[in-house]
mmCIF file of C-alpha atoms in Angstrom:
data_model
loop_
_atom_site.group_PDB
_atom_site.id
_atom_site.type_symbol
_atom_site.label_atom_id
_atom_site.label_comp_id
_atom_site.label_asym_id
_atom_site.label_seq_id
_atom_site.Cartn_x
_atom_site.Cartn_y
_atom_site.Cartn_z
ATOM 1 C CA UNK A 606 -28.205 -33.411 -1.583
ATOM 2 C CA UNK A 607 -24.334 -33.719 -2.747
ATOM 3 C CA UNK A 608 -25.622 -30.849 -5.618
ATOM 4 C CA UNK A 609 -26.160 -28.077 -3.812
ATOM 5 C CA UNK A 610 -22.086 -28.004 -2.445
ATOM 6 C CA UNK A 611 -21.302 -28.184 -5.804
ATOM 7 C CA UNK A 612 -23.533 -26.037 -7.103
ATOM 8 C CA UNK A 613 -22.060 -23.336 -4.469
ATOM 9 C CA UNK A 614 -18.762 -24.370 -5.429
ATOM 10 C CA UNK A 615 -19.370 -22.904 -8.617
ATOM 11 C CA UNK A 616 -21.007 -19.600 -7.793
ATOM 12 C CA UNK A 617 -17.781 -19.679 -5.046
ATOM 13 C CA UNK A 618 -15.171 -20.220 -8.076
ATOM 14 C CA UNK A 619 -17.258 -17.561 -10.628
ATOM 15 C CA UNK A 620 -17.300 -14.979 -7.985
ATOM 16 C CA UNK A 621 -13.819 -15.875 -7.267
ATOM 17 C CA UNK A 622 -12.719 -14.966 -11.071
ATOM 18 C CA UNK A 623 -14.446 -12.262 -10.777
ATOM 19 C CA UNK A 624 -13.559 -10.629 -7.946
ATOM 20 C CA UNK A 625 -10.098 -10.876 -9.493
ATOM 21 C CA UNK A 626 -10.585 -8.359 -13.341
ATOM 22 C CA UNK A 627 -10.376 -5.048 -12.429
ATOM 23 C CA UNK A 628 -10.576 -1.921 -15.490
ATOM 24 C CA UNK A 629 -7.048 -0.503 -15.699
ATOM 25 C CA UNK A 630 -6.023 2.917 -15.604
ATOM 26 C CA UNK A 631 -2.793 4.066 -16.972
ATOM 27 C CA UNK A 632 -2.978 7.133 -15.709
ATOM 28 C CA UNK A 633 -1.625 7.468 -11.307
ATOM 29 C CA UNK A 634 -1.991 11.188 -12.402
ATOM 30 C CA UNK A 635 -2.655 14.584 -13.865
ATOM 31 C CA UNK A 636 -2.415 18.211 -13.870
ATOM 32 C CA UNK A 637 -3.836 20.184 -15.682
ATOM 33 C CA UNK A 638 -3.979 24.514 -15.961
ATOM 34 C CA UNK A 639 -7.715 26.357 -15.275
ATOM 35 C CA UNK A 640 -10.156 25.959 -19.037
ATOM 36 C CA UNK A 641 -7.642 22.695 -20.007
ATOM 37 C CA UNK A 642 -9.307 20.363 -21.074
ATOM 38 C CA UNK A 643 -8.735 16.301 -19.382
ATOM 39 C CA UNK A 644 -10.195 13.126 -20.692
ATOM 40 C CA UNK A 645 -10.054 9.682 -17.517
ATOM 41 C CA UNK A 646 -9.608 6.402 -19.832
ATOM 42 C CA UNK A 647 -10.132 3.420 -19.026
ATOM 43 C CA UNK A 648 -8.808 -0.259 -20.231
ATOM 44 C CA UNK A 649 -10.777 -3.183 -19.940
ATOM 45 C CA UNK A 650 -13.911 -2.513 -20.716
ATOM 46 C CA UNK A 651 -14.481 -5.287 -23.381
ATOM 47 C CA UNK A 652 -15.319 -8.237 -20.047
ATOM 48 C CA UNK A 653 -18.588 -5.564 -19.272
ATOM 49 C CA UNK A 654 -22.250 -6.161 -19.004
ATOM 50 C CA UNK A 655 -23.294 -3.106 -18.805
ATOM 51 C CA UNK A 656 -21.778 0.489 -18.445
ATOM 52 C CA UNK A 657 -19.142 2.333 -17.762
ATOM 53 C CA UNK A 658 -19.152 4.160 -14.471
ATOM 54 C CA UNK A 659 -17.480 6.570 -13.017
ATOM 55 C CA UNK A 660 -16.785 8.114 -9.939
ATOM 56 C CA UNK A 661 -15.850 11.099 -8.183
ATOM 57 C CA UNK A 662 -13.720 11.103 -5.208
ATOM 58 C CA UNK A 663 -12.801 14.082 -3.126
ATOM 59 C CA UNK A 664 -10.164 13.858 -0.827
ATOM 60 C CA UNK A 665 -12.885 15.261 1.979
ATOM 61 C CA UNK A 666 -15.496 14.004 0.011
ATOM 62 C CA UNK A 667 -17.176 9.912 -0.223
ATOM 63 C CA UNK A 668 -17.521 8.219 -3.481
ATOM 64 C CA UNK A 669 -19.929 9.663 -5.821
ATOM 65 C CA UNK A 670 -21.449 9.122 -9.039
ATOM 66 C CA UNK A 671 -20.890 10.285 -11.876
ATOM 67 C CA UNK A 672 -22.228 9.131 -14.884
ATOM 68 C CA UNK A 673 -22.131 6.021 -17.275
ATOM 69 C CA UNK A 674 -21.065 6.157 -20.113
ATOM 70 C CA UNK A 675 -23.234 3.506 -22.874
ATOM 71 C CA UNK A 676 -19.558 1.737 -24.581
ATOM 72 C CA UNK A 677 -21.146 1.230 -27.681
ATOM 73 C CA UNK A 678 -21.939 4.832 -28.442
ATOM 74 C CA UNK A 679 -21.101 6.822 -25.434
ATOM 75 C CA UNK A 680 -24.767 8.146 -24.303
ATOM 76 C CA UNK A 681 -24.434 9.201 -21.692
ATOM 77 C CA UNK A 682 -27.157 8.302 -18.096
ATOM 78 C CA UNK A 683 -26.652 11.173 -15.524
ATOM 79 C CA UNK A 684 -29.339 9.408 -13.717
ATOM 80 C CA UNK A 685 -27.930 10.362 -10.128
ATOM 81 C CA UNK A 686 -27.454 14.483 -9.927
ATOM 82 C CA UNK A 687 -24.273 15.152 -9.192
ATOM 83 C CA UNK A 688 -23.843 18.540 -8.795
ATOM 84 C CA UNK A 689 -21.337 18.270 -11.207
ATOM 85 C CA UNK A 690 -22.652 16.630 -14.105
ATOM 86 C CA UNK A 691 -22.818 19.181 -17.181
ATOM 87 C CA UNK A 692 -19.579 19.236 -16.714
ATOM 88 C CA UNK A 693 -18.865 16.555 -17.588
ATOM 89 C CA UNK A 694 -19.434 14.364 -21.130
ATOM 90 C CA UNK A 695 -18.208 11.729 -23.299
ATOM 91 C CA UNK A 696 -15.027 11.941 -25.984
ATOM 92 C CA UNK A 697 -14.130 8.364 -28.004
ATOM 93 C CA UNK A 698 -10.663 7.531 -28.513
ATOM 94 C CA UNK A 699 -8.600 4.826 -29.268
ATOM 95 C CA UNK A 700 -9.173 2.689 -26.370
ATOM 96 C CA UNK A 701 -13.319 3.158 -26.103
ATOM 97 C CA UNK A 702 -15.485 6.414 -24.509
ATOM 98 C CA UNK A 703 -13.212 8.103 -21.936
ATOM 99 C CA UNK A 704 -14.646 10.745 -19.441
ATOM 100 C CA UNK A 705 -14.454 14.079 -20.021
ATOM 101 C CA UNK A 706 -13.657 18.110 -18.602
ATOM 102 C CA UNK A 707 -14.181 20.159 -21.185
ATOM 103 C CA UNK A 708 -13.078 23.607 -19.152
ATOM 104 C CA UNK A 709 -12.008 22.339 -15.470
ATOM 105 C CA UNK A 710 -12.219 23.913 -12.395
ATOM 106 C CA UNK A 711 -10.401 24.305 -9.147
ATOM 107 C CA UNK A 712 -14.003 22.544 -7.634
ATOM 108 C CA UNK A 713 -13.246 19.357 -9.899
ATOM 109 C CA UNK A 714 -9.579 18.586 -8.306
ATOM 110 C CA UNK A 715 -10.429 14.673 -6.784
ATOM 111 C CA UNK A 716 -9.569 11.238 -7.997
ATOM 112 C CA UNK A 717 -11.699 9.378 -10.384
ATOM 113 C CA UNK A 718 -12.703 6.016 -11.115
ATOM 114 C CA UNK A 719 -13.770 4.133 -13.300
ATOM 115 C CA UNK A 720 -16.607 0.804 -12.813
ATOM 116 C CA UNK A 721 -18.464 -2.016 -14.586
ATOM 117 C CA UNK A 722 -20.434 -4.586 -13.890
ATOM 118 C CA UNK A 723 -18.903 -8.325 -15.052
ATOM 119 C CA UNK A 724 -21.583 -11.276 -15.546
ATOM 120 C CA UNK A 725 -19.582 -14.834 -14.675
ATOM 121 C CA UNK A 726 -22.170 -17.942 -15.216
ATOM 122 C CA UNK A 727 -20.518 -21.494 -14.766
ATOM 123 C CA UNK A 728 -22.399 -25.071 -14.738
ATOM 124 C CA UNK A 729 -21.826 -28.620 -15.523
ATOM 125 C CA UNK A 730 -22.172 -31.331 -13.092
ATOM 126 C CA UNK A 731 -22.618 -34.599 -13.724
ATOM 127 C CA UNK A 732 -25.116 -37.397 -12.820
ATOM 128 C CA UNK A 733 -24.516 -41.297 -12.033
ATOM 129 C CA UNK A 734 -27.725 -41.123 -14.860
ATOM 130 C CA UNK A 735 -27.239 -38.350 -16.618
ATOM 131 C CA UNK A 736 -26.438 -35.428 -16.460
ATOM 132 C CA UNK A 737 -27.374 -32.159 -14.211
ATOM 133 C CA UNK A 738 -26.335 -28.627 -14.914
ATOM 134 C CA UNK A 739 -26.538 -26.452 -12.070
ATOM 135 C CA UNK A 740 -26.673 -23.430 -13.703
ATOM 136 C CA UNK A 741 -24.931 -20.538 -11.248
ATOM 137 C CA UNK A 742 -24.868 -16.732 -12.449
ATOM 138 C CA UNK A 743 -23.720 -13.963 -10.590
ATOM 139 C CA UNK A 744 -23.257 -10.625 -10.620
ATOM 140 C CA UNK A 745 -20.297 -7.757 -9.638
ATOM 141 C CA UNK A 746 -19.078 -4.587 -9.730
ATOM 142 C CA UNK A 747 -15.202 -3.465 -10.857
ATOM 143 C CA UNK A 748 -13.102 -0.871 -10.233
ATOM 144 C CA UNK A 749 -9.800 0.765 -11.028
ATOM 145 C CA UNK A 750 -7.168 2.020 -9.580
ATOM 146 C CA UNK A 751 -7.793 5.186 -10.816
ATOM 147 C CA UNK A 752 -6.886 8.451 -11.647
ATOM 148 C CA UNK A 753 -6.059 11.737 -9.354
ATOM 149 C CA UNK A 754 -6.524 15.197 -10.964
ATOM 150 C CA UNK A 755 -4.475 18.328 -10.253
ATOM 151 C CA UNK A 756 -5.810 21.481 -10.790
ATOM 152 C CA UNK A 757 -2.602 24.039 -10.982
ATOM 153 C CA UNK A 758 -0.097 25.710 -12.648
ATOM 154 C CA UNK A 759 2.765 24.035 -11.570
ATOM 155 C CA UNK A 760 5.228 22.036 -14.097
ATOM 156 C CA UNK A 761 5.936 17.764 -13.901
ATOM 157 C CA UNK A 762 8.972 17.662 -12.446
ATOM 158 C CA UNK A 763 9.631 13.858 -12.483
ATOM 159 C CA UNK A 764 11.828 12.148 -9.044
ATOM 160 C CA UNK A 765 15.078 11.833 -8.102
ATOM 161 C CA UNK A 766 15.254 7.720 -7.931
ATOM 162 C CA UNK A 767 18.220 5.636 -5.717
ATOM 163 C CA UNK A 768 18.639 3.101 -4.203
ATOM 164 C CA UNK A 769 19.888 1.902 -1.383
ATOM 165 C CA UNK A 770 20.983 -1.491 0.744
ATOM 166 C CA UNK A 771 18.644 -1.355 3.712
ATOM 167 C CA UNK A 772 19.967 -2.182 7.704
ATOM 168 C CA UNK A 773 17.158 -4.288 9.288
ATOM 169 C CA UNK A 774 16.495 -7.222 11.143
ATOM 170 C CA UNK A 775 16.314 -9.397 8.432
ATOM 171 C CA UNK A 776 19.872 -9.641 8.288
ATOM 172 C CA UNK A 777 18.780 -11.903 10.909
ATOM 173 C CA UNK A 778 17.058 -14.099 9.094
ATOM 174 C CA UNK A 779 19.265 -15.121 6.163
ATOM 175 C CA UNK A 780 18.284 -11.919 4.554
ATOM 176 C CA UNK A 781 19.510 -8.584 2.895
ATOM 177 C CA UNK A 782 16.553 -5.226 2.113
ATOM 178 C CA UNK A 783 16.509 -2.758 -0.117
ATOM 179 C CA UNK A 784 15.418 0.774 -0.647
ATOM 180 C CA UNK A 785 14.578 2.591 -3.237
ATOM 181 C CA UNK A 786 13.815 6.034 -2.752
ATOM 182 C CA UNK A 787 11.625 8.148 -5.168
ATOM 183 C CA UNK A 788 12.006 12.057 -4.415
ATOM 184 C CA UNK A 789 11.418 15.796 -5.666
ATOM 185 C CA UNK A 790 8.215 15.200 -7.654
ATOM 186 C CA UNK A 791 5.461 16.392 -8.447
ATOM 187 C CA UNK A 792 2.647 14.746 -8.608
ATOM 188 C CA UNK A 793 3.633 12.816 -5.396
ATOM 189 C CA UNK A 794 2.384 9.834 -6.624
ATOM 190 C CA UNK A 795 4.097 7.362 -8.390
ATOM 191 C CA UNK A 796 4.230 3.483 -8.507
ATOM 192 C CA UNK A 797 7.061 1.971 -7.922
ATOM 193 C CA UNK A 798 8.316 -1.531 -9.041
ATOM 194 C CA UNK A 799 11.130 -3.723 -9.082
ATOM 195 C CA UNK A 800 12.692 -5.731 -11.845
ATOM 196 C CA UNK A 801 16.621 -7.690 -10.981
ATOM 197 C CA UNK A 802 19.281 -9.185 -13.924
ATOM 198 C CA UNK A 803 21.875 -12.410 -13.490
ATOM 199 C CA UNK A 804 24.532 -11.300 -15.505
ATOM 200 C CA UNK A 805 23.932 -10.508 -18.990
ATOM 201 C CA UNK A 806 20.953 -12.077 -19.012
ATOM 202 C CA UNK A 807 17.410 -10.067 -19.604
ATOM 203 C CA UNK A 808 15.970 -8.351 -16.846
ATOM 204 C CA UNK A 809 13.553 -10.194 -14.953
ATOM 205 C CA UNK A 810 10.415 -9.611 -13.050
ATOM 206 C CA UNK A 811 10.530 -9.369 -8.877
ATOM 207 C CA UNK A 812 8.217 -11.334 -7.359
ATOM 208 C CA UNK A 813 5.309 -9.072 -5.278
ATOM 209 C CA UNK A 814 4.809 -11.677 -2.344
ATOM 210 C CA UNK A 815 8.653 -9.734 -1.626
ATOM 211 C CA UNK A 816 8.225 -6.825 -1.977
ATOM 212 C CA UNK A 817 7.483 -4.268 1.392
ATOM 213 C CA UNK A 818 6.017 -1.340 -0.046
ATOM 214 C CA UNK A 819 6.043 2.030 2.595
ATOM 215 C CA UNK A 820 4.702 5.739 1.448
ATOM 216 C CA UNK A 821 5.932 8.549 2.926
ATOM 217 C CA UNK A 822 3.808 11.616 1.367
ATOM 218 C CA UNK A 823 4.422 13.631 4.036
ATOM 219 C CA UNK A 824 8.081 13.673 3.529
ATOM 220 C CA UNK A 825 7.438 14.639 -0.089
ATOM 221 C CA UNK A 826 8.979 11.246 -1.231
ATOM 222 C CA UNK A 827 7.402 7.186 -2.281
ATOM 223 C CA UNK A 828 10.109 5.175 -1.138
ATOM 224 C CA UNK A 829 9.444 0.525 -1.267
ATOM 225 C CA UNK A 830 11.551 -1.663 0.227
ATOM 226 C CA UNK A 831 12.409 -5.407 -1.570
ATOM 227 C CA UNK A 832 13.329 -8.041 1.221
ATOM 228 C CA UNK A 833 15.400 -10.626 -0.808
ATOM 229 C CA UNK A 834 16.047 -14.443 0.176
ATOM 230 C CA UNK A 835 19.352 -15.670 0.577
ATOM 231 C CA UNK A 836 18.320 -19.287 -0.071
ATOM 232 C CA UNK A 837 19.748 -18.729 -4.021
ATOM 233 C CA UNK A 838 23.423 -19.381 -4.974
ATOM 234 C CA UNK A 839 23.840 -16.931 -6.912
ATOM 235 C CA UNK A 840 24.637 -13.062 -7.934
ATOM 236 C CA UNK A 841 21.594 -10.587 -8.849
ATOM 237 C CA UNK A 842 22.120 -7.287 -10.111
ATOM 238 C CA UNK A 843 18.506 -5.044 -7.993
ATOM 239 C CA UNK A 844 16.783 -2.276 -10.125
ATOM 240 C CA UNK A 845 14.430 0.495 -9.472
ATOM 241 C CA UNK A 846 11.535 1.756 -11.649
ATOM 242 C CA UNK A 847 9.368 4.298 -10.485
ATOM 243 C CA UNK A 848 6.301 4.749 -12.539
ATOM 244 C CA UNK A 849 5.212 8.480 -12.893
ATOM 245 C CA UNK A 850 3.510 11.280 -14.578
ATOM 246 C CA UNK A 851 6.842 12.868 -15.791
ATOM 247 C CA UNK A 852 7.456 8.897 -17.815
ATOM 248 C CA UNK A 853 9.581 6.418 -16.121
ATOM 249 C CA UNK A 854 12.392 6.708 -14.042
ATOM 250 C CA UNK A 855 14.910 4.283 -13.211
ATOM 251 C CA UNK A 856 17.809 3.577 -10.374
ATOM 252 C CA UNK A 857 21.382 4.897 -13.124
ATOM 253 C CA UNK A 858 22.876 1.451 -10.860
ATOM 254 C CA UNK A 859 21.082 -1.334 -10.171
ATOM 255 C CA UNK A 860 22.031 -2.778 -6.787
ATOM 256 C CA UNK A 861 24.316 -5.702 -7.199
ATOM 257 C CA UNK A 862 24.175 -8.323 -3.966
ATOM 258 C CA UNK A 863 25.841 -11.257 -3.661
ATOM 259 C CA UNK A 864 22.954 -13.971 -0.753
ATOM 260 C CA UNK A 865 25.008 -16.932 0.752
ATOM 261 C CA UNK A 866 24.302 -19.504 0.219
ATOM 262 C CA UNK A 867 25.258 -20.005 3.833
ATOM 263 C CA UNK A 868 22.510 -21.373 6.364
ATOM 264 C CA UNK A 869 23.823 -20.160 9.692
ATOM 265 C CA UNK A 870 22.368 -17.547 11.322
ATOM 266 C CA UNK A 871 26.014 -14.623 11.571
ATOM 267 C CA UNK A 872 27.765 -14.469 14.629
ATOM 268 C CA UNK A 873 28.029 -10.981 16.650
ATOM 269 C CA UNK A 874 30.871 -9.909 17.204
ATOM 270 C CA UNK A 875 31.456 -8.530 20.551
ATOM 271 C CA UNK A 876 30.921 -5.063 21.302
ATOM 272 C CA UNK A 877 32.031 -2.737 24.394
ATOM 273 C CA UNK A 878 29.506 -1.411 26.381
ATOM 274 C CA UNK A 879 29.098 2.789 26.227
ATOM 275 C CA UNK A 880 29.742 5.160 28.652
ATOM 276 C CA UNK A 881 26.351 6.654 28.383
ATOM 277 C CA UNK A 882 25.514 2.795 29.195
ATOM 278 C CA UNK A 883 28.263 1.791 31.872
ATOM 279 C CA UNK A 884 26.490 5.433 33.569
ATOM 280 C CA UNK A 885 23.276 4.310 34.015
ATOM 281 C CA UNK A 886 24.503 0.943 35.131
ATOM 282 C CA UNK A 887 26.513 2.647 38.265
ATOM 283 C CA UNK A 888 23.297 4.119 38.326
ATOM 284 C CA UNK A 889 21.002 1.857 38.848
ATOM 285 C CA UNK A 890 23.034 -0.175 41.226
ATOM 286 C CA UNK A 891 23.235 3.506 43.257
ATOM 287 C CA UNK A 892 19.856 3.773 43.450
ATOM 288 C CA UNK A 893 18.962 0.050 44.597
ATOM 289 C CA UNK A 894 22.199 0.881 47.594
ATOM 290 C CA UNK A 895 19.996 3.625 48.701
ATOM 291 C CA UNK A 896 16.680 2.062 48.380
ATOM 292 C CA UNK A 897 18.577 -1.504 50.349
ATOM 293 C CA UNK A 898 19.179 1.035 53.118
ATOM 294 C CA UNK A 899 16.753 3.070 54.190
ATOM 295 C CA UNK A 900 14.793 -0.092 54.080
ATOM 296 C CA UNK A 901 17.175 -1.321 56.769
ATOM 297 C CA UNK A 902 16.979 2.297 58.269
ATOM 298 C CA UNK A 903 13.268 2.113 58.434
ATOM 299 C CA UNK A 904 13.109 -2.046 60.202
ATOM 300 C CA UNK A 905 15.827 -0.927 62.853
ATOM 301 C CA UNK A 906 13.483 2.535 63.735
ATOM 302 C CA UNK A 907 10.619 -0.100 64.070
ATOM 303 C CA UNK A 908 12.894 -2.503 66.062
ATOM 304 C CA UNK A 909 13.935 0.737 68.707
ATOM 305 C CA UNK A 910 10.623 2.156 69.141
ATOM 306 C CA UNK A 911 8.705 -1.601 70.266
ATOM 307 C CA UNK A 912 11.782 -1.737 72.418
ATOM 308 C CA UNK A 913 10.689 0.877 74.503
ATOM 309 C CA UNK A 914 7.499 0.649 74.558
ATOM 310 C CA UNK A 915 8.021 -2.845 76.136
ATOM 311 C CA UNK A 916 10.402 -1.426 78.762
ATOM 312 C CA UNK A 917 8.554 1.281 79.158
ATOM 313 C CA UNK A 918 6.866 1.094 83.446
ATOM 314 C CA UNK A 919 2.778 -0.045 83.337
ATOM 315 C CA UNK A 920 1.171 2.959 85.573
ATOM 316 C CA UNK A 921 -1.697 0.617 87.155
#
């Protein structure tokens, strides 16, 4: 009875390992004109048990399987009845077989994801009487992050990157915030990352748990907010790096942030009440006064009415 939970734990661990794996699609976006050729790369397929499958996701449609590509010889599996399957083929490049469109059409505008099956096994449970081997096999699909194809005549424009100190409630929690904004780029897809440098030391990655990123696609820009804990007692210079189809762009200057060592909350300076606030207070006071007077008048009226009714002579 004690072996069953252990076997289940073995399978669970294998599943968690496979879920942590993913395929690598380095290109966030690609732009092509009508009639040009394009290919989509997919790294990390060495861990796949099956062929590499390619999915197409248009903005107004669901995921659809295009085809499968044999990782050894590039043979195509077109058994998924995709309406554009004849437009796609495979091309062998230095990183393996890629999905290819020889002549791009407007209808090919979509995001393309690669996927494959991963086979994970685990065993090795020991008992007091000897060795009991519990073999567990799990099969999972893993995916890449996707590459979006833009079919357009527009030129690729690198983003303009700026870093600003961000005011927020985090200051009351002994934290500081930096805002990195990437704007005026085409295509609009970017990936923002943060690095920091202490003095003349080399750049180091910032803990992803400290980054709060929010994309503002409607306004034609993307932003990333970095929250810096003040538990450290040194001065860092932070750098914002933006990955784009036109290349990686860094903020021209790092923003230097001095992290205080004190744990006491910041003192709030007294502020004068604005004229608008004073008017609101006066209006509220006047309103309550009017309501109280109306209540008094109403009570007096009821009292007089009752007195008149009591003094009215009765008719027999």
